[in-house]
Short mmCIF file of C-alpha atoms in Angstrom, two decimals:
data_model
loop_
_atom_site.label_atom_id
_atom_site.label_comp_id
_atom_site.label_asym_id
_atom_site.label_seq_id
_atom_site.Cartn_x
_atom_site.Cartn_y
_atom_site.Cartn_z
CA MET A 1 114.92 -81.81 -72.73
CA LYS A 2 113.11 -85.01 -71.81
CA PRO A 3 112.14 -85.62 -68.18
CA THR A 4 114.39 -88.09 -66.44
CA LYS A 5 113.37 -90.94 -64.15
CA LEU A 6 114.41 -88.75 -61.19
CA THR A 7 112.01 -86.03 -62.26
CA TYR A 8 109.15 -88.52 -62.52
CA GLY A 9 109.99 -89.87 -59.09
CA ILE A 10 109.91 -86.41 -57.52
CA LEU A 11 106.55 -85.62 -59.12
CA ILE A 12 105.09 -88.88 -57.85
CA VAL A 13 106.27 -88.18 -54.30
CA ILE A 14 104.81 -84.64 -54.39
CA GLY A 15 101.53 -86.03 -55.66
CA LEU A 16 101.31 -88.61 -52.91
CA ILE A 17 102.01 -85.96 -50.25
CA ALA A 18 99.30 -83.72 -51.66
CA ILE A 19 96.79 -86.57 -51.68
CA GLY A 20 97.72 -87.41 -48.07
CA LEU A 21 97.16 -83.84 -46.95
CA ILE A 22 93.79 -83.66 -48.67
CA VAL A 23 92.63 -86.93 -47.11
CA SER A 24 93.86 -85.88 -43.66
CA SER A 25 92.01 -82.60 -43.96
CA LEU A 26 88.84 -84.40 -44.95
CA PHE A 27 89.09 -86.76 -41.99
CA LYS A 28 89.66 -83.83 -39.60
CA SER A 29 86.62 -82.10 -40.98
CA ILE A 30 84.56 -85.26 -40.58
CA ASP A 31 85.83 -85.72 -37.00
CA LYS A 32 84.91 -82.14 -36.23
CA ASP A 33 81.44 -82.58 -37.65
CA VAL A 34 80.98 -85.82 -35.75
CA ALA A 35 82.15 -84.17 -32.55
CA ALA A 36 79.73 -81.34 -33.13
CA THR A 37 76.88 -83.78 -33.39
CA HIS A 38 77.79 -84.98 -29.87
CA THR A 39 76.79 -81.58 -28.39
CA THR A 40 73.10 -81.33 -27.61
CA ALA A 41 71.66 -77.90 -26.92
CA SER A 42 68.21 -76.44 -26.31
CA SER A 43 66.76 -73.06 -25.44
CA GLU A 44 63.25 -71.98 -24.52
CA LYS A 45 61.53 -68.86 -23.23
CA LYS A 46 58.37 -68.82 -21.14
CA ALA A 47 56.56 -66.59 -18.67
CA HIS A 48 57.87 -66.42 -15.11
CA PRO A 49 55.61 -68.58 -12.89
CA ASN A 50 55.06 -65.76 -10.35
CA TYR A 51 55.50 -62.68 -12.52
CA PRO A 52 54.05 -63.41 -15.97
CA GLU A 53 55.06 -59.98 -17.27
CA VAL A 54 58.67 -61.25 -17.15
CA GLN A 55 60.05 -63.99 -19.42
CA VAL A 56 62.49 -66.67 -18.27
CA VAL A 57 65.09 -68.07 -20.67
CA THR A 58 66.17 -71.66 -20.02
CA GLU A 59 69.24 -73.00 -21.83
CA LYS A 60 70.62 -76.52 -21.65
CA ALA A 61 73.66 -78.02 -23.35
CA HIS A 62 75.84 -81.06 -22.89
CA ASP A 63 78.46 -83.11 -24.67
CA LYS A 64 80.87 -85.85 -23.71
CA VAL A 65 82.75 -83.86 -21.04
CA TYR A 66 80.47 -81.08 -19.81
CA SER A 67 76.89 -80.02 -19.11
CA MET A 68 75.25 -76.61 -18.77
CA GLU A 69 71.88 -75.66 -17.28
CA ILE A 70 71.05 -71.97 -17.23
CA ASP A 71 67.99 -69.89 -16.49
CA TYR A 72 67.73 -66.11 -16.27
CA PRO A 73 64.94 -63.53 -16.65
CA GLN A 74 64.28 -61.21 -19.56
CA PHE A 75 62.33 -57.97 -19.31
CA GLN A 76 60.61 -56.23 -22.19
CA SER A 77 63.31 -53.56 -22.29
CA LYS A 78 66.64 -54.60 -23.82
CA LYS A 79 68.35 -52.02 -21.61
CA LEU A 80 67.19 -53.82 -18.48
CA ASN A 81 68.55 -57.14 -19.74
CA LYS A 82 72.09 -55.94 -20.39
CA LYS A 83 73.63 -56.73 -17.00
CA MET A 84 72.06 -60.17 -16.71
CA ASN A 85 72.90 -61.10 -20.29
CA ALA A 86 76.49 -59.96 -19.80
CA PHE A 87 76.81 -62.04 -16.62
CA VAL A 88 75.50 -65.17 -18.36
CA LYS A 89 77.61 -64.61 -21.48
CA MET A 90 80.82 -64.19 -19.51
CA ALA A 91 80.05 -67.23 -17.34
CA LYS A 92 79.52 -69.44 -20.39
CA GLU A 93 82.64 -68.18 -22.16
CA ASP A 94 84.85 -68.67 -19.11
CA PHE A 95 83.43 -72.13 -18.50
CA LEU A 96 83.89 -73.34 -22.08
CA HIS A 97 87.40 -71.90 -22.17
CA ASN A 98 88.31 -73.83 -19.01
CA VAL A 99 86.75 -76.99 -20.44
CA GLU A 100 88.76 -76.65 -23.64
CA GLU A 101 92.00 -76.20 -21.72
CA ASN A 102 91.36 -79.23 -19.50
CA LYS A 103 89.36 -81.56 -21.74
CA GLN A 104 92.05 -84.25 -21.80
CA GLN A 105 91.71 -84.68 -18.04
CA LEU A 106 87.91 -84.49 -17.85
CA LYS A 107 85.73 -87.52 -17.40
CA SER A 108 82.26 -88.00 -18.82
CA GLN A 109 80.22 -84.81 -18.22
CA GLU A 110 82.34 -84.05 -15.18
CA ALA A 111 82.47 -80.32 -15.88
CA ARG A 112 79.25 -78.52 -14.95
CA LEU A 113 77.91 -75.01 -15.23
CA ALA A 114 74.68 -74.15 -13.45
CA ILE A 115 73.18 -70.67 -13.45
CA ARG A 116 69.91 -70.02 -11.68
CA SER A 117 68.03 -66.85 -10.88
CA ASP A 118 65.78 -65.88 -7.99
CA MET A 119 63.36 -63.01 -8.41
CA GLN A 120 61.53 -60.93 -5.81
CA LYS A 121 58.99 -58.21 -6.56
CA PHE A 122 59.11 -55.22 -4.24
CA SER A 123 56.45 -53.13 -5.98
CA ASP A 124 54.48 -53.16 -9.21
CA HIS A 125 57.57 -52.01 -11.13
CA ILE A 126 60.61 -52.80 -8.95
CA TYR A 127 62.17 -56.26 -9.08
CA SER A 128 65.24 -57.77 -7.43
CA VAL A 129 67.06 -60.44 -9.42
CA ALA A 130 69.74 -62.58 -7.79
CA ILE A 131 71.78 -64.64 -10.26
CA HIS A 132 73.83 -67.54 -8.90
CA GLU A 133 76.59 -69.29 -10.83
CA LYS A 134 78.20 -72.59 -9.86
CA SER A 135 80.99 -73.66 -12.19
CA CYS A 136 82.86 -76.95 -11.65
CA LEU A 137 85.61 -78.54 -13.71
CA HIS A 138 85.41 -81.50 -11.38
CA GLU A 139 84.00 -82.20 -7.95
CA LYS A 140 86.84 -80.59 -6.01
CA GLN A 141 87.32 -77.55 -8.23
CA CYS A 142 84.18 -75.43 -8.09
CA GLN A 143 83.58 -71.71 -8.17
CA ASP A 144 80.52 -69.89 -6.82
CA LEU A 145 79.67 -66.42 -8.04
CA SER A 146 76.59 -64.28 -7.82
CA ASP A 147 75.27 -60.97 -9.02
CA ILE A 148 72.29 -58.90 -7.95
CA VAL A 149 70.33 -56.54 -10.14
CA ILE A 150 67.54 -54.26 -8.90
CA VAL A 151 65.34 -53.29 -11.83
CA ASP A 152 62.93 -50.39 -12.17
CA SER A 153 60.79 -51.34 -15.16
CA LYS A 154 58.71 -48.15 -14.96
CA ASN A 155 61.70 -45.81 -15.31
CA ASN A 156 63.66 -48.30 -17.42
CA ASN A 157 66.79 -48.27 -15.30
CA TYR A 158 68.73 -50.04 -12.58
CA ILE A 159 68.67 -49.05 -8.92
CA ASN A 160 72.01 -49.04 -7.13
CA GLN A 161 72.10 -50.24 -3.54
CA THR A 162 73.79 -46.98 -2.56
CA GLU A 163 70.59 -45.18 -3.53
CA ILE A 164 68.72 -47.21 -0.89
CA LEU A 165 71.18 -47.15 2.01
CA GLN A 166 72.28 -43.91 3.64
CA ASP A 167 75.99 -44.60 3.86
CA THR A 168 77.48 -43.07 7.00
CA GLU A 169 79.91 -44.49 9.53
CA GLN A 170 77.16 -44.59 12.15
CA ASN A 171 74.81 -46.43 9.79
CA ARG A 172 77.53 -48.93 8.95
CA GLY A 173 77.82 -49.58 12.67
CA THR A 174 74.08 -50.09 12.91
CA LEU A 175 74.13 -52.42 9.91
CA PHE A 176 77.00 -54.41 11.42
CA GLN A 177 75.00 -54.95 14.62
CA LEU A 178 71.89 -55.99 12.69
CA LEU A 179 73.79 -58.51 10.58
CA LYS A 180 75.85 -59.78 13.52
CA HIS A 181 72.69 -60.37 15.54
CA ALA A 182 71.07 -62.21 12.63
CA PHE A 183 74.10 -64.47 12.10
CA GLU A 184 74.41 -65.25 15.81
CA GLN A 185 70.72 -66.13 16.09
CA SER A 186 70.79 -68.39 13.03
CA ASP A 187 70.96 -72.14 13.62
CA LYS A 188 72.32 -72.49 10.11
CA TYR A 189 75.17 -69.96 10.30
CA SER A 190 76.04 -69.21 13.94
CA GLU A 191 78.55 -72.02 14.46
CA HIS A 192 80.99 -70.90 11.75
CA PHE A 193 80.21 -67.17 11.66
CA SER A 194 83.16 -64.77 11.93
CA SER A 195 82.39 -61.41 13.52
CA LYS A 196 85.81 -60.19 12.41
CA LYS A 197 85.15 -61.04 8.76
CA LEU A 198 81.75 -59.36 8.92
CA SER A 199 83.28 -56.23 10.43
CA GLU A 200 85.95 -56.12 7.72
CA TRP A 201 83.26 -56.46 5.06
CA VAL A 202 80.92 -53.82 6.53
CA TYR A 203 83.63 -51.21 7.07
CA ASP A 204 85.47 -51.78 3.78
CA LYS A 205 85.46 -48.31 2.20
CA ASP A 206 85.00 -49.85 -1.26
CA ASN A 207 81.94 -51.81 -0.19
CA ASN A 208 78.89 -50.56 -2.10
CA PHE A 209 76.64 -53.32 -0.67
CA SER A 210 75.98 -54.77 -4.10
CA ASN A 211 75.03 -58.07 -2.43
CA MET A 212 71.80 -56.52 -1.09
CA TYR A 213 68.36 -56.83 -2.61
CA LEU A 214 64.75 -55.98 -1.81
CA ALA A 215 62.16 -58.61 -0.99
CA ASP A 216 58.48 -58.19 -0.22
CA GLU A 217 58.80 -57.06 3.40
CA SER A 218 62.53 -57.23 4.03
CA ILE A 219 66.03 -56.51 2.82
CA VAL A 220 68.21 -59.51 2.02
CA PHE A 221 72.01 -59.72 2.10
CA GLN A 222 73.55 -62.51 0.07
CA PHE A 223 77.12 -63.54 0.90
CA ASP A 224 79.34 -65.61 -1.37
CA ASN A 225 81.24 -68.60 -0.03
CA ASN A 226 83.97 -67.63 2.48
CA LYS A 227 82.98 -63.97 2.52
CA VAL A 228 81.96 -63.96 6.21
CA ILE A 229 81.38 -67.68 6.67
CA ASP A 230 82.69 -70.88 5.07
CA LYS A 231 79.59 -71.28 2.93
CA GLU A 232 77.10 -69.20 1.00
CA ALA A 233 74.82 -67.27 3.34
CA GLU A 234 71.62 -65.28 3.03
CA ILE A 235 70.51 -62.94 5.82
CA THR A 236 67.04 -61.38 5.87
CA ILE A 237 66.27 -58.25 7.91
CA PRO A 238 62.73 -56.80 8.10
CA PHE A 239 62.19 -53.28 6.76
CA SER A 240 61.08 -52.19 10.24
CA LYS A 241 64.58 -52.86 11.59
CA MET A 242 66.35 -51.14 8.66
CA GLN A 243 64.59 -47.77 8.88
CA ASP A 244 67.49 -45.73 10.19
CA VAL A 245 69.99 -46.85 7.58
CA LEU A 246 67.69 -46.08 4.65
CA THR A 247 67.58 -42.84 2.68
CA ASP A 248 64.52 -40.65 3.21
CA GLU A 249 63.28 -41.44 -0.29
CA TRP A 250 63.31 -45.16 0.40
CA LYS A 251 61.77 -44.80 3.84
CA ASP A 252 58.84 -43.07 2.14
CA MET A 253 58.70 -45.66 -0.63
CA ILE A 254 58.67 -48.58 1.81
CA ARG A 255 56.07 -46.85 3.94
CA HIS A 256 53.90 -46.35 0.85
CA GLU A 257 54.22 -49.99 -0.20
CA SER A 258 53.50 -51.23 3.33
CA THR A 259 50.45 -49.00 3.64
CA GLU A 260 49.09 -50.22 0.32
CA GLY A 261 49.55 -53.81 1.47
CA SER A 262 47.85 -53.15 4.78
CA ASP A 263 44.83 -51.60 3.08
CA ASN A 264 44.04 -54.99 1.59
CA THR A 265 43.99 -56.94 4.86
CA GLU A 266 41.70 -56.96 7.88
CA ASN A 267 40.33 -53.43 7.54
CA SER A 268 37.81 -54.16 10.25
CA LYS A 269 40.60 -54.77 12.77
CA SER A 270 42.17 -51.46 11.85
CA THR A 271 38.88 -49.72 12.60
CA VAL A 272 38.66 -51.40 15.97
CA ASN A 273 42.24 -50.37 16.69
CA LYS A 274 41.43 -46.71 16.17
CA GLU A 275 38.35 -46.77 18.38
CA ASN A 276 39.64 -48.61 21.46
CA THR A 277 42.18 -46.90 23.65
CA ARG A 278 42.03 -48.36 27.13
CA ASP A 279 43.77 -51.03 29.20
CA ASN A 280 44.67 -54.36 27.60
CA ASP A 281 42.39 -53.67 24.64
CA SER A 282 44.52 -50.60 23.99
CA THR A 283 47.68 -52.66 24.09
CA GLU A 284 46.39 -55.21 21.61
CA ASN A 285 44.99 -52.52 19.34
CA ASN A 286 48.26 -50.63 19.33
CA LYS A 287 50.01 -53.79 18.20
CA SER A 288 47.49 -54.33 15.41
CA THR A 289 47.72 -50.71 14.33
CA GLU A 290 51.46 -51.10 14.29
CA ASP A 291 51.19 -54.09 11.99
CA LYS A 292 48.56 -52.59 9.72
CA GLU A 293 49.69 -48.98 9.41
CA ASP A 294 53.42 -49.61 9.61
CA THR A 295 54.01 -47.28 12.52
CA GLU A 296 57.28 -49.06 13.05
CA ASP A 297 58.64 -47.34 9.94
CA LYS A 298 60.06 -44.78 12.34
CA GLN A 299 61.43 -47.44 14.64
CA GLU A 300 65.05 -47.06 15.63
CA ASP A 301 67.39 -49.90 14.80
CA SER A 302 66.46 -52.79 17.00
CA ALA A 303 69.68 -54.62 16.99
CA ILE A 304 72.35 -52.57 18.33
CA LYS A 305 70.53 -54.48 20.47
CA GLN A 306 70.31 -57.85 21.20
CA GLU A 307 70.31 -55.68 24.24
CA GLU A 308 71.12 -56.76 27.66
CA LYS A 309 71.46 -60.51 27.86
CA ASN A 310 72.20 -60.73 31.57
CA SER A 311 68.72 -59.74 32.50
CA ASN A 312 68.44 -60.18 36.25
CA SER A 313 71.73 -58.98 37.71
CA PRO A 314 71.95 -55.40 39.00
CA SER A 315 75.52 -54.28 39.65
CA VAL A 316 74.64 -51.98 42.56
CA ASN A 317 72.82 -52.67 45.80
CA GLN A 318 69.16 -51.64 45.70
CA GLU A 319 67.11 -50.45 48.63
CA LYS A 320 63.86 -48.64 49.09
CA HIS A 321 64.26 -44.97 49.81
CA PRO A 322 63.98 -44.79 53.61
CA SER A 323 61.58 -41.84 53.59
CA SER A 324 58.89 -43.54 51.53
CA ASN A 325 56.42 -46.26 52.43
CA GLN A 326 54.94 -46.35 48.92
CA LYS A 327 56.09 -48.99 46.46
CA ARG A 328 58.58 -47.58 43.98
CA VAL A 329 59.75 -48.53 40.51
CA ALA A 330 62.39 -47.01 38.23
CA LEU A 331 61.64 -46.94 34.52
CA THR A 332 64.79 -46.85 32.39
CA PHE A 333 65.09 -46.34 28.65
CA ASP A 334 68.16 -47.30 26.59
CA ASP A 335 69.70 -46.55 23.19
CA GLY A 336 68.01 -43.20 22.53
CA PRO A 337 67.30 -40.44 22.17
CA HIS A 338 65.01 -41.03 19.20
CA PRO A 339 63.64 -37.97 17.36
CA GLN A 340 60.03 -39.20 17.23
CA ASN A 341 59.65 -41.89 19.88
CA THR A 342 61.45 -40.28 22.82
CA PRO A 343 59.23 -37.15 22.83
CA LYS A 344 56.18 -39.46 22.89
CA VAL A 345 57.65 -41.27 25.90
CA LEU A 346 58.21 -37.92 27.62
CA ASP A 347 54.62 -36.89 26.89
CA LEU A 348 53.30 -40.06 28.55
CA LEU A 349 55.59 -39.72 31.55
CA LYS A 350 54.44 -36.13 32.03
CA GLN A 351 50.81 -37.25 31.83
CA TYR A 352 51.41 -39.72 34.69
CA ASN A 353 53.70 -37.40 36.67
CA ALA A 354 56.34 -40.12 36.30
CA LYS A 355 60.10 -39.70 36.46
CA ALA A 356 62.43 -41.99 34.52
CA THR A 357 66.12 -42.49 33.71
CA PHE A 358 67.42 -42.34 30.13
CA PHE A 359 70.68 -44.12 29.25
CA MET A 360 71.71 -42.44 26.02
CA LEU A 361 74.11 -43.19 23.17
CA GLY A 362 76.44 -40.26 22.62
CA ASN A 363 76.28 -40.44 18.84
CA LYS A 364 72.54 -39.70 18.98
CA VAL A 365 72.61 -36.89 21.52
CA THR A 366 73.75 -33.91 19.45
CA ALA A 367 71.17 -34.45 16.72
CA ASN A 368 68.46 -34.64 19.40
CA ALA A 369 69.79 -32.00 21.80
CA THR A 370 66.37 -30.39 22.36
CA VAL A 371 64.96 -33.76 23.44
CA VAL A 372 67.84 -34.25 25.90
CA LYS A 373 67.34 -30.77 27.34
CA ARG A 374 63.64 -31.53 27.75
CA MET A 375 64.51 -34.69 29.72
CA LYS A 376 66.59 -32.64 32.13
CA ASP A 377 64.07 -29.80 32.38
CA GLU A 378 61.25 -32.23 33.22
CA GLY A 379 63.18 -33.85 36.05
CA HIS A 380 64.35 -37.09 34.45
CA GLU A 381 67.76 -38.59 35.15
CA LEU A 382 70.43 -38.67 32.45
CA GLY A 383 72.67 -41.70 31.99
CA ASN A 384 75.67 -42.59 29.82
CA HIS A 385 75.29 -45.70 27.61
CA THR A 386 78.59 -45.19 25.69
CA TRP A 387 79.08 -43.46 22.38
CA ASP A 388 78.00 -46.19 19.97
CA HIS A 389 77.08 -49.25 22.01
CA LYS A 390 80.42 -51.07 21.93
CA ASP A 391 81.14 -53.97 24.26
CA LEU A 392 83.59 -52.27 26.63
CA THR A 393 85.10 -55.56 27.78
CA LYS A 394 86.63 -55.86 24.31
CA LEU A 395 88.24 -52.39 24.32
CA GLY A 396 91.46 -51.07 25.79
CA VAL A 397 91.68 -48.26 28.31
CA ALA A 398 91.86 -45.55 25.64
CA GLY A 399 88.87 -46.96 23.80
CA ILE A 400 86.77 -47.14 26.97
CA ARG A 401 87.64 -43.56 27.92
CA ARG A 402 86.76 -42.34 24.46
CA GLU A 403 83.35 -44.07 24.57
CA ILE A 404 82.54 -42.52 27.97
CA GLU A 405 84.09 -39.06 27.68
CA GLN A 406 82.65 -38.28 24.25
CA THR A 407 79.19 -39.21 25.53
CA ASN A 408 79.59 -37.18 28.73
CA GLU A 409 80.57 -34.16 26.66
CA ALA A 410 77.65 -34.56 24.24
CA ILE A 411 75.13 -34.83 27.10
CA ARG A 412 76.70 -31.88 28.92
CA ASN A 413 76.53 -29.72 25.80
CA ALA A 414 72.89 -30.66 25.16
CA ALA A 415 71.49 -30.55 28.69
CA GLY A 416 73.86 -28.27 30.55
CA LYS A 417 74.75 -31.00 33.05
CA ASN A 418 76.71 -34.24 33.16
CA PRO A 419 75.12 -37.68 33.30
CA THR A 420 74.95 -39.13 36.79
CA LEU A 421 74.82 -42.86 35.99
CA PHE A 422 76.31 -45.35 33.54
CA ARG A 423 74.84 -48.48 31.97
CA PRO A 424 77.24 -50.78 30.07
CA PRO A 425 76.03 -52.08 26.70
CA TYR A 426 74.91 -55.71 26.92
CA GLY A 427 75.41 -55.49 30.69
CA ALA A 428 79.09 -56.28 30.03
CA THR A 429 81.34 -54.71 32.65
CA ASN A 430 84.08 -55.41 35.18
CA GLY A 431 85.96 -53.66 37.95
CA ASN A 432 88.51 -52.04 35.64
CA ILE A 433 85.77 -50.59 33.43
CA GLU A 434 83.90 -49.15 36.40
CA LYS A 435 87.09 -47.49 37.70
CA ILE A 436 87.67 -45.87 34.30
CA VAL A 437 84.05 -44.78 33.89
CA GLY A 438 83.85 -43.14 37.30
CA LEU A 439 80.04 -43.29 37.49
CA PRO A 440 77.74 -45.75 39.29
CA SER A 441 77.20 -48.73 36.98
CA ILE A 442 73.50 -49.60 36.74
CA LEU A 443 71.97 -52.74 35.25
CA TRP A 444 68.32 -53.75 35.79
CA THR A 445 66.13 -56.24 37.61
CA VAL A 446 63.32 -56.57 35.06
CA ASP A 447 64.12 -56.98 31.37
CA THR A 448 60.91 -56.32 29.44
CA ARG A 449 62.62 -57.82 26.36
CA ASP A 450 60.90 -55.18 24.25
CA TRP A 451 63.85 -55.32 21.83
CA GLU A 452 63.03 -58.98 21.18
CA SER A 453 59.25 -59.15 21.11
CA LEU A 454 58.42 -55.73 19.63
CA ASP A 455 55.01 -56.52 21.10
CA PRO A 456 53.15 -54.27 23.60
CA VAL A 457 51.27 -57.27 25.05
CA ALA A 458 54.48 -59.22 25.67
CA ILE A 459 56.09 -56.15 27.26
CA LEU A 460 53.20 -55.75 29.70
CA ASN A 461 53.29 -59.46 30.55
CA GLU A 462 56.99 -59.22 31.50
CA VAL A 463 56.22 -56.24 33.73
CA LYS A 464 53.32 -58.05 35.41
CA SER A 465 55.37 -61.22 35.97
CA HIS A 466 58.55 -59.72 37.42
CA THR A 467 58.03 -56.24 38.90
CA THR A 468 58.32 -55.85 42.67
CA ASP A 469 58.98 -52.94 45.00
CA GLY A 470 62.32 -51.33 44.06
CA SER A 471 62.51 -52.87 40.57
CA ILE A 472 64.53 -51.26 37.80
CA LEU A 473 62.76 -51.88 34.49
CA LEU A 474 64.68 -52.03 31.20
CA MET A 475 63.00 -50.66 28.07
CA HIS A 476 64.11 -48.96 24.85
CA ASP A 477 62.65 -45.64 23.71
CA ILE A 478 63.82 -46.32 20.17
CA HIS A 479 61.03 -48.83 19.50
CA THR A 480 57.57 -47.74 18.38
CA SER A 481 56.15 -50.89 19.96
CA THR A 482 57.57 -49.82 23.33
CA VAL A 483 55.96 -46.39 22.99
CA ASN A 484 52.65 -48.04 22.10
CA GLY A 485 52.83 -50.34 25.11
CA LEU A 486 54.03 -47.77 27.65
CA LYS A 487 50.56 -46.45 28.54
CA SER A 488 49.39 -49.92 29.52
CA VAL A 489 52.54 -50.43 31.60
CA LEU A 490 51.97 -47.13 33.39
CA ASP A 491 48.27 -47.90 33.94
CA TYR A 492 49.10 -51.31 35.40
CA LEU A 493 51.80 -50.03 37.75
CA VAL A 494 49.61 -47.15 38.96
CA GLY A 495 46.85 -49.66 39.64
CA GLU A 496 49.31 -51.73 41.68
CA GLY A 497 50.22 -48.71 43.80
CA TYR A 498 53.66 -47.89 42.40
CA GLU A 499 55.35 -44.50 42.33
CA PHE A 500 57.68 -43.75 39.38
CA VAL A 501 61.10 -42.47 40.43
CA THR A 502 64.61 -42.17 39.01
CA VAL A 503 67.23 -44.86 39.53
CA SER A 504 69.14 -42.67 41.97
CA GLU A 505 66.02 -42.48 44.13
CA ILE A 506 65.76 -46.29 44.11
CA ILE A 507 69.37 -46.96 45.08
CA LYS A 508 72.00 -45.62 47.44
CA THR A 509 74.90 -44.28 45.39
#
């Protein structure tokens, strides 16, 4: 059967369609190749400028609608690079996926991905790497993310932050106070800082503090945007102030690193410090020894503790004891007892036949019961400083009672007697609080500001400038610097003719 005209026509149409499809496919392929040529990419690896044993990878790429600039470190061990590589890989994939979905709306190179890394070296084999990602589809749609990796190149593994911090409820409270103090003192962050957000973050049971890393002489907390403030934030706290929230292993490690560093600086000053022990020379030498030999490793947390802001306002009337013509002064110590520093304070007081008053935190009493009993046995006065240094003006009746009664019970169990005085944290009190507490409320007349200066010389200067007959001096037995400066304070006051008595001997209660 011969093909008809209809058959020829159908074949021609099919042929034309096939040719059209082939041509279209070719043009699509060409367009794709042309588009590919519009993407420019580069990658290089070079030694880290500060740590040449580590390589830094720098990647750049851009096309018509986006740009990427990325840098991240690479260690010799592939195992140590896994977390950082995974972070970078996921960031790039998510970014390019978002670009692809929104490319019709994007203007020229409007979408941007920037990844940068900051590295700190804690020891010869421990590094902290903070990786920051900023991903923007356009100016008003940006995302900030970060990750922190602590690397142990010697043991070829990662160090978790929970291995560094001793995670207890009390330590979380201490950490909250340290961070709160740092935020409030920061010109950069104080205005928009939220204490409530910080508290929620610190006490979140799922918080493993993965935003923390080690620097040369401090611990750094890095907060993403809107975590506790409406911007990214970075808070640095010296090792000396973090001692009590660290595990024993890391206390020892930090002490070792600090001692090694001190061996390389001003050895002659250290020698002088060990040989001189008298008067103002002693005070200065103690400070230098503190700096060089890291004696503040045992220092109790200094920030529960932006202690006592209202420094010259005693809440009870003071008078000289009527039976004495000698000048009198009451030494008071807050925030203890401390397992190492408080016994040293007691030793010095005994040496000078001096009596003092200790305002103690209930949550530290039981663990240091023998120290508390020694205070009582040696004739010192015991005071209540609440359970864990809360601002009582912000608590209800039940909360105030709990803070006071738990502390009274702890002191009674340790010493065999109740405290006789009360000092409100931060000096914050009112009539209702004092009715609930049921003890004389004692502030101070001379704030040595030892919590602020951590400097024996500065402490002595405050004492010299402000002490008069009947003064109540505020100090903190949790600070090594206070212990180191106490001898000079005692020497000065003895030289000025003062007798050391308890607060109850200074005032009429």
